[in-house]
């Protein structure tokens, strides 16, 4: 099967050069779900580009009859972020124009219009498929105002031009998979949303984090929040509904690295998940394995309690008990004394899932993350 390839203009740089997105679209012989995948929204998080390349290669060999629905793939989905550097380091996590995190800028219909409650009331008696279709159209109608704003003679800021350009590719999807990595050193895991846990074992992950408190306007959140709020609104009216809409942010290993193992696990997990979702009908989905679950509110981060140098730090992927050493800080001084060390211990038991790339830290700088699993 060949991809339909579309090149989409994002914005034009002062030098006259255009910034573009390229989308690969595979349309199956049978109808089914629309799946949208993108990679490299944060500049340092490059592994997903290889995952997309491998998926492209796989889909090229697949018969159209084995694809039910549509798969859209967008590598290097943030050209500004991908190309940002400080010395040799990819520092493209934040928009250099306004300082915003590139993954906290997206348009969330429910947050803008608070319309889920009224919609649920109006469609209380409709069947699920009709509600899903009508709600999607409703969201799209409002999004047209965002598209119109791009043509305004007053113009719009960079982040708005960018987010609208990107979101128009994903807004009508059933499944969104946003491929990230740690900006530092990280494991392979996913963020997930309420009532979507049953799909987790089909990915090949170390653990999964429920987004129980919204960070706000991340790509996956902005996509799924209107649906979660609609489910909540129906529940308040006494009707239990779960729409067939899912969003995942997969974290694939270490920033600035094409981590071969994380890429392999990403590709296999995604293909397997798409089989479970009946999008790919080229074999049986395998129930990989259950993984520890946690919640975003249970992630603990350790920040340097003094300026210094991190040494004897535990390896990534270590399970620690409360009171066990996490790392040692070598602290210099300007008080005429010898340097000293501070030992930092785990305040709670958990899995060390993320480590800062730099081992030189000022007081208050990030050192590592520990996830505390659900009971
Ligand atoms: Zn990221």
PDB file of C-alpha atoms in Angstrom, residues 176-361:
ATOM      1  CA  UNK A 176      -4.132   9.989  18.757  1.00  0.00           C
ATOM      2  CA  UNK A 177      -0.623   8.739  19.546  1.00  0.00           C
ATOM      3  CA  UNK A 178       1.943  11.446  20.321  1.00  0.00           C
ATOM      4  CA  UNK A 179       5.495  10.074  20.365  1.00  0.00           C
ATOM      5  CA  UNK A 180       7.761  11.718  22.923  1.00  0.00           C
ATOM      6  CA  UNK A 181      10.880  10.759  24.888  1.00  0.00           C
ATOM      7  CA  UNK A 182      12.277  12.132  28.081  1.00  0.00           C
ATOM      8  CA  UNK A 183      14.106  15.423  27.565  1.00  0.00           C
ATOM      9  CA  UNK A 184      16.625  13.707  29.886  1.00  0.00           C
ATOM     10  CA  UNK A 185      17.160   9.937  30.337  1.00  0.00           C
ATOM     11  CA  UNK A 186      13.940   7.972  30.597  1.00  0.00           C
ATOM     12  CA  UNK A 187      12.211   4.583  30.467  1.00  0.00           C
ATOM     13  CA  UNK A 188       9.499   3.474  28.014  1.00  0.00           C
ATOM     14  CA  UNK A 189       6.038   4.379  29.287  1.00  0.00           C
ATOM     15  CA  UNK A 190       2.771   6.059  28.398  1.00  0.00           C
ATOM     16  CA  UNK A 191       0.376   8.655  29.749  1.00  0.00           C
ATOM     17  CA  UNK A 192      -3.225   7.518  29.616  1.00  0.00           C
ATOM     18  CA  UNK A 193      -6.716   8.795  30.425  1.00  0.00           C
ATOM     19  CA  UNK A 194      -9.659   7.708  32.576  1.00  0.00           C
ATOM     20  CA  UNK A 195     -11.318   4.410  31.531  1.00  0.00           C
ATOM     21  CA  UNK A 196      -8.668   3.726  28.860  1.00  0.00           C
ATOM     22  CA  UNK A 197      -6.472   1.355  30.923  1.00  0.00           C
ATOM     23  CA  UNK A 198      -7.649  -1.888  29.236  1.00  0.00           C
ATOM     24  CA  UNK A 199      -5.573  -1.055  26.122  1.00  0.00           C
ATOM     25  CA  UNK A 200      -2.301  -0.540  28.033  1.00  0.00           C
ATOM     26  CA  UNK A 201      -1.086  -4.185  28.050  1.00  0.00           C
ATOM     27  CA  UNK A 202      -1.062  -4.192  24.229  1.00  0.00           C
ATOM     28  CA  UNK A 203       1.779  -1.673  24.167  1.00  0.00           C
ATOM     29  CA  UNK A 204       5.196  -2.902  25.372  1.00  0.00           C
ATOM     30  CA  UNK A 205       5.830  -0.595  28.330  1.00  0.00           C
ATOM     31  CA  UNK A 206       7.598  -0.351  31.693  1.00  0.00           C
ATOM     32  CA  UNK A 207       4.632   1.398  33.361  1.00  0.00           C
ATOM     33  CA  UNK A 208       1.767   3.809  32.667  1.00  0.00           C
ATOM     34  CA  UNK A 209       0.684   7.144  34.166  1.00  0.00           C
ATOM     35  CA  UNK A 210      -2.968   8.138  34.475  1.00  0.00           C
ATOM     36  CA  UNK A 211      -3.404  11.866  33.827  1.00  0.00           C
ATOM     37  CA  UNK A 212      -5.578  12.386  36.891  1.00  0.00           C
ATOM     38  CA  UNK A 213      -4.814  16.092  37.025  1.00  0.00           C
ATOM     39  CA  UNK A 214      -4.701  18.014  33.791  1.00  0.00           C
ATOM     40  CA  UNK A 215      -1.431  19.755  32.926  1.00  0.00           C
ATOM     41  CA  UNK A 216      -3.477  21.792  30.499  1.00  0.00           C
ATOM     42  CA  UNK A 217      -3.530  21.969  26.728  1.00  0.00           C
ATOM     43  CA  UNK A 218      -1.099  19.182  25.940  1.00  0.00           C
ATOM     44  CA  UNK A 219      -1.759  17.663  22.497  1.00  0.00           C
ATOM     45  CA  UNK A 220      -3.321  14.460  23.873  1.00  0.00           C
ATOM     46  CA  UNK A 221      -5.334  16.339  26.523  1.00  0.00           C
ATOM     47  CA  UNK A 222      -6.689  18.927  24.106  1.00  0.00           C
ATOM     48  CA  UNK A 223      -7.816  16.095  21.839  1.00  0.00           C
ATOM     49  CA  UNK A 224      -9.520  13.880  24.413  1.00  0.00           C
ATOM     50  CA  UNK A 225     -10.729  16.349  27.051  1.00  0.00           C
ATOM     51  CA  UNK A 226     -13.962  17.263  25.211  1.00  0.00           C
ATOM     52  CA  UNK A 227     -14.826  13.535  25.047  1.00  0.00           C
ATOM     53  CA  UNK A 228     -14.024  12.876  28.700  1.00  0.00           C
ATOM     54  CA  UNK A 229     -16.120  15.882  29.704  1.00  0.00           C
ATOM     55  CA  UNK A 230     -18.996  14.653  27.538  1.00  0.00           C
ATOM     56  CA  UNK A 231     -18.841  11.235  29.217  1.00  0.00           C
ATOM     57  CA  UNK A 232     -18.903  13.009  32.577  1.00  0.00           C
ATOM     58  CA  UNK A 233     -21.871  15.148  31.514  1.00  0.00           C
ATOM     59  CA  UNK A 234     -23.852  12.067  30.444  1.00  0.00           C
ATOM     60  CA  UNK A 235     -22.967  10.307  33.705  1.00  0.00           C
ATOM     61  CA  UNK A 236     -24.336  13.283  35.657  1.00  0.00           C
ATOM     62  CA  UNK A 237     -27.592  12.823  33.732  1.00  0.00           C
ATOM     63  CA  UNK A 238     -27.670   9.159  34.661  1.00  0.00           C
ATOM     64  CA  UNK A 239     -26.425   7.694  31.389  1.00  0.00           C
ATOM     65  CA  UNK A 240     -23.161   5.731  31.325  1.00  0.00           C
ATOM     66  CA  UNK A 241     -21.377   6.147  27.985  1.00  0.00           C
ATOM     67  CA  UNK A 242     -17.817   5.493  26.918  1.00  0.00           C
ATOM     68  CA  UNK A 243     -16.864   6.853  23.504  1.00  0.00           C
ATOM     69  CA  UNK A 244     -14.457   4.927  21.320  1.00  0.00           C
ATOM     70  CA  UNK A 245     -11.810   7.647  21.447  1.00  0.00           C
ATOM     71  CA  UNK A 246      -8.316   7.207  22.893  1.00  0.00           C
ATOM     72  CA  UNK A 247      -5.207   9.383  23.241  1.00  0.00           C
ATOM     73  CA  UNK A 248      -1.709   8.332  24.243  1.00  0.00           C
ATOM     74  CA  UNK A 249       1.562  10.120  24.800  1.00  0.00           C
ATOM     75  CA  UNK A 250       4.220   7.434  24.494  1.00  0.00           C
ATOM     76  CA  UNK A 251       7.570   8.194  26.094  1.00  0.00           C
ATOM     77  CA  UNK A 252      10.358   6.367  24.288  1.00  0.00           C
ATOM     78  CA  UNK A 253      13.594   6.461  26.258  1.00  0.00           C
ATOM     79  CA  UNK A 254      16.223   9.164  26.341  1.00  0.00           C
ATOM     80  CA  UNK A 255      16.263  12.620  24.745  1.00  0.00           C
ATOM     81  CA  UNK A 256      18.635  13.394  21.843  1.00  0.00           C
ATOM     82  CA  UNK A 257      19.035   9.632  21.292  1.00  0.00           C
ATOM     83  CA  UNK A 258      17.762   7.200  18.689  1.00  0.00           C
ATOM     84  CA  UNK A 259      17.499   4.572  21.422  1.00  0.00           C
ATOM     85  CA  UNK A 260      17.245   1.313  19.398  1.00  0.00           C
ATOM     86  CA  UNK A 261      15.519  -0.683  22.110  1.00  0.00           C
ATOM     87  CA  UNK A 262      12.947   2.021  22.864  1.00  0.00           C
ATOM     88  CA  UNK A 263      12.252   2.371  19.120  1.00  0.00           C
ATOM     89  CA  UNK A 264      11.790  -1.383  18.704  1.00  0.00           C
ATOM     90  CA  UNK A 265       9.390  -1.518  21.646  1.00  0.00           C
ATOM     91  CA  UNK A 266       7.543   1.543  20.340  1.00  0.00           C
ATOM     92  CA  UNK A 267       7.004   0.025  16.883  1.00  0.00           C
ATOM     93  CA  UNK A 268       5.949  -3.406  18.131  1.00  0.00           C
ATOM     94  CA  UNK A 269       3.685  -1.935  20.795  1.00  0.00           C
ATOM     95  CA  UNK A 270       1.932   0.396  18.349  1.00  0.00           C
ATOM     96  CA  UNK A 271       1.387  -2.322  15.722  1.00  0.00           C
ATOM     97  CA  UNK A 272       0.046  -4.660  18.389  1.00  0.00           C
ATOM     98  CA  UNK A 273      -2.255  -1.962  19.810  1.00  0.00           C
ATOM     99  CA  UNK A 274      -3.582  -1.188  16.309  1.00  0.00           C
ATOM    100  CA  UNK A 275      -4.399  -4.897  15.924  1.00  0.00           C
ATOM    101  CA  UNK A 276      -6.242  -4.852  19.232  1.00  0.00           C
ATOM    102  CA  UNK A 277      -8.156  -1.792  17.960  1.00  0.00           C
ATOM    103  CA  UNK A 278      -9.058  -3.753  14.783  1.00  0.00           C
ATOM    104  CA  UNK A 279      -7.380  -1.115  12.622  1.00  0.00           C
ATOM    105  CA  UNK A 280      -4.766  -3.619  11.436  1.00  0.00           C
ATOM    106  CA  UNK A 281      -6.236  -6.984  10.584  1.00  0.00           C
ATOM    107  CA  UNK A 282      -3.046  -8.804   9.680  1.00  0.00           C
ATOM    108  CA  UNK A 283      -2.753 -11.054  12.725  1.00  0.00           C
ATOM    109  CA  UNK A 284      -3.814 -11.549  16.307  1.00  0.00           C
ATOM    110  CA  UNK A 285      -3.081  -8.914  18.938  1.00  0.00           C
ATOM    111  CA  UNK A 286      -0.923 -10.214  21.777  1.00  0.00           C
ATOM    112  CA  UNK A 287      -1.692  -9.292  25.364  1.00  0.00           C
ATOM    113  CA  UNK A 288       1.925  -8.299  26.136  1.00  0.00           C
ATOM    114  CA  UNK A 289       1.991  -8.000  29.886  1.00  0.00           C
ATOM    115  CA  UNK A 290       0.406  -5.967  32.660  1.00  0.00           C
ATOM    116  CA  UNK A 291       2.511  -3.088  33.907  1.00  0.00           C
ATOM    117  CA  UNK A 292       2.545  -1.058  37.117  1.00  0.00           C
ATOM    118  CA  UNK A 293       0.100   1.841  36.961  1.00  0.00           C
ATOM    119  CA  UNK A 294       0.521   5.204  38.601  1.00  0.00           C
ATOM    120  CA  UNK A 295      -1.067   8.646  38.490  1.00  0.00           C
ATOM    121  CA  UNK A 296       0.444  11.977  37.472  1.00  0.00           C
ATOM    122  CA  UNK A 297      -0.236  13.249  40.997  1.00  0.00           C
ATOM    123  CA  UNK A 298       1.953  10.424  42.355  1.00  0.00           C
ATOM    124  CA  UNK A 299       5.069  11.232  40.363  1.00  0.00           C
ATOM    125  CA  UNK A 300       7.751  12.614  42.645  1.00  0.00           C
ATOM    126  CA  UNK A 301      10.596  14.758  41.440  1.00  0.00           C
ATOM    127  CA  UNK A 302      13.813  15.415  43.289  1.00  0.00           C
ATOM    128  CA  UNK A 303      15.518  18.780  42.961  1.00  0.00           C
ATOM    129  CA  UNK A 304      19.027  19.615  44.190  1.00  0.00           C
ATOM    130  CA  UNK A 305      18.945  20.835  47.801  1.00  0.00           C
ATOM    131  CA  UNK A 306      22.297  22.596  47.302  1.00  0.00           C
ATOM    132  CA  UNK A 307      24.464  23.539  44.358  1.00  0.00           C
ATOM    133  CA  UNK A 308      26.897  20.772  43.379  1.00  0.00           C
ATOM    134  CA  UNK A 309      27.690  17.701  41.331  1.00  0.00           C
ATOM    135  CA  UNK A 310      25.567  14.561  41.211  1.00  0.00           C
ATOM    136  CA  UNK A 311      27.482  11.331  41.837  1.00  0.00           C
ATOM    137  CA  UNK A 312      26.790   7.681  42.766  1.00  0.00           C
ATOM    138  CA  UNK A 313      23.251   8.095  41.406  1.00  0.00           C
ATOM    139  CA  UNK A 314      21.088   4.965  41.069  1.00  0.00           C
ATOM    140  CA  UNK A 315      20.618   3.605  37.553  1.00  0.00           C
ATOM    141  CA  UNK A 316      17.461   4.349  35.613  1.00  0.00           C
ATOM    142  CA  UNK A 317      14.860   1.621  36.107  1.00  0.00           C
ATOM    143  CA  UNK A 318      15.881   0.885  39.726  1.00  0.00           C
ATOM    144  CA  UNK A 319      13.115   0.123  42.241  1.00  0.00           C
ATOM    145  CA  UNK A 320      14.041   1.846  45.509  1.00  0.00           C
ATOM    146  CA  UNK A 321      12.695   1.452  49.041  1.00  0.00           C
ATOM    147  CA  UNK A 322      11.978   4.415  51.285  1.00  0.00           C
ATOM    148  CA  UNK A 323      15.239   5.516  52.935  1.00  0.00           C
ATOM    149  CA  UNK A 324      17.544   4.034  50.254  1.00  0.00           C
ATOM    150  CA  UNK A 325      20.161   6.295  48.683  1.00  0.00           C
ATOM    151  CA  UNK A 326      19.197   7.953  45.403  1.00  0.00           C
ATOM    152  CA  UNK A 327      22.313   9.998  44.803  1.00  0.00           C
ATOM    153  CA  UNK A 328      25.087  11.966  46.421  1.00  0.00           C
ATOM    154  CA  UNK A 329      25.766  15.647  45.893  1.00  0.00           C
ATOM    155  CA  UNK A 330      29.380  16.852  45.925  1.00  0.00           C
ATOM    156  CA  UNK A 331      29.258  20.438  47.205  1.00  0.00           C
ATOM    157  CA  UNK A 332      32.038  22.986  46.853  1.00  0.00           C
ATOM    158  CA  UNK A 333      32.175  26.131  48.978  1.00  0.00           C
ATOM    159  CA  UNK A 334      33.791  29.541  49.155  1.00  0.00           C
ATOM    160  CA  UNK A 335      34.131  29.567  52.943  1.00  0.00           C
ATOM    161  CA  UNK A 336      37.697  28.261  53.203  1.00  0.00           C
ATOM    162  CA  UNK A 337      36.592  24.688  53.987  1.00  0.00           C
ATOM    163  CA  UNK A 338      37.011  21.317  52.273  1.00  0.00           C
ATOM    164  CA  UNK A 339      34.233  20.186  49.919  1.00  0.00           C
ATOM    165  CA  UNK A 340      31.559  17.975  51.501  1.00  0.00           C
ATOM    166  CA  UNK A 341      28.924  15.523  50.284  1.00  0.00           C
ATOM    167  CA  UNK A 342      25.179  15.284  50.922  1.00  0.00           C
ATOM    168  CA  UNK A 343      23.377  11.931  50.632  1.00  0.00           C
ATOM    169  CA  UNK A 344      19.824  12.116  49.275  1.00  0.00           C
ATOM    170  CA  UNK A 345      17.503   9.193  50.072  1.00  0.00           C
ATOM    171  CA  UNK A 346      14.123   8.105  48.681  1.00  0.00           C
ATOM    172  CA  UNK A 347      11.231   9.614  50.611  1.00  0.00           C
ATOM    173  CA  UNK A 348       8.866   6.969  49.242  1.00  0.00           C
ATOM    174  CA  UNK A 349       9.342   3.570  47.603  1.00  0.00           C
ATOM    175  CA  UNK A 350       9.046   3.549  43.813  1.00  0.00           C
ATOM    176  CA  UNK A 351      10.641   3.223  40.397  1.00  0.00           C
ATOM    177  CA  UNK A 352      13.369   5.657  39.276  1.00  0.00           C
ATOM    178  CA  UNK A 353      12.013   6.476  35.829  1.00  0.00           C
ATOM    179  CA  UNK A 354      13.843   9.625  34.761  1.00  0.00           C
ATOM    180  CA  UNK A 355      17.339  11.081  35.318  1.00  0.00           C
ATOM    181  CA  UNK A 356      18.643  14.565  34.504  1.00  0.00           C
ATOM    182  CA  UNK A 357      21.166  14.600  31.685  1.00  0.00           C
ATOM    183  CA  UNK A 358      23.392  17.112  33.453  1.00  0.00           C
ATOM    184  CA  UNK A 359      25.170  16.024  36.626  1.00  0.00           C
ATOM    185  CA  UNK A 360      26.118  19.606  37.490  1.00  0.00           C
ATOM    186  CA  UNK A 361      23.205  21.272  39.282  1.00  0.00           C
TER     187      UNK A 361
END
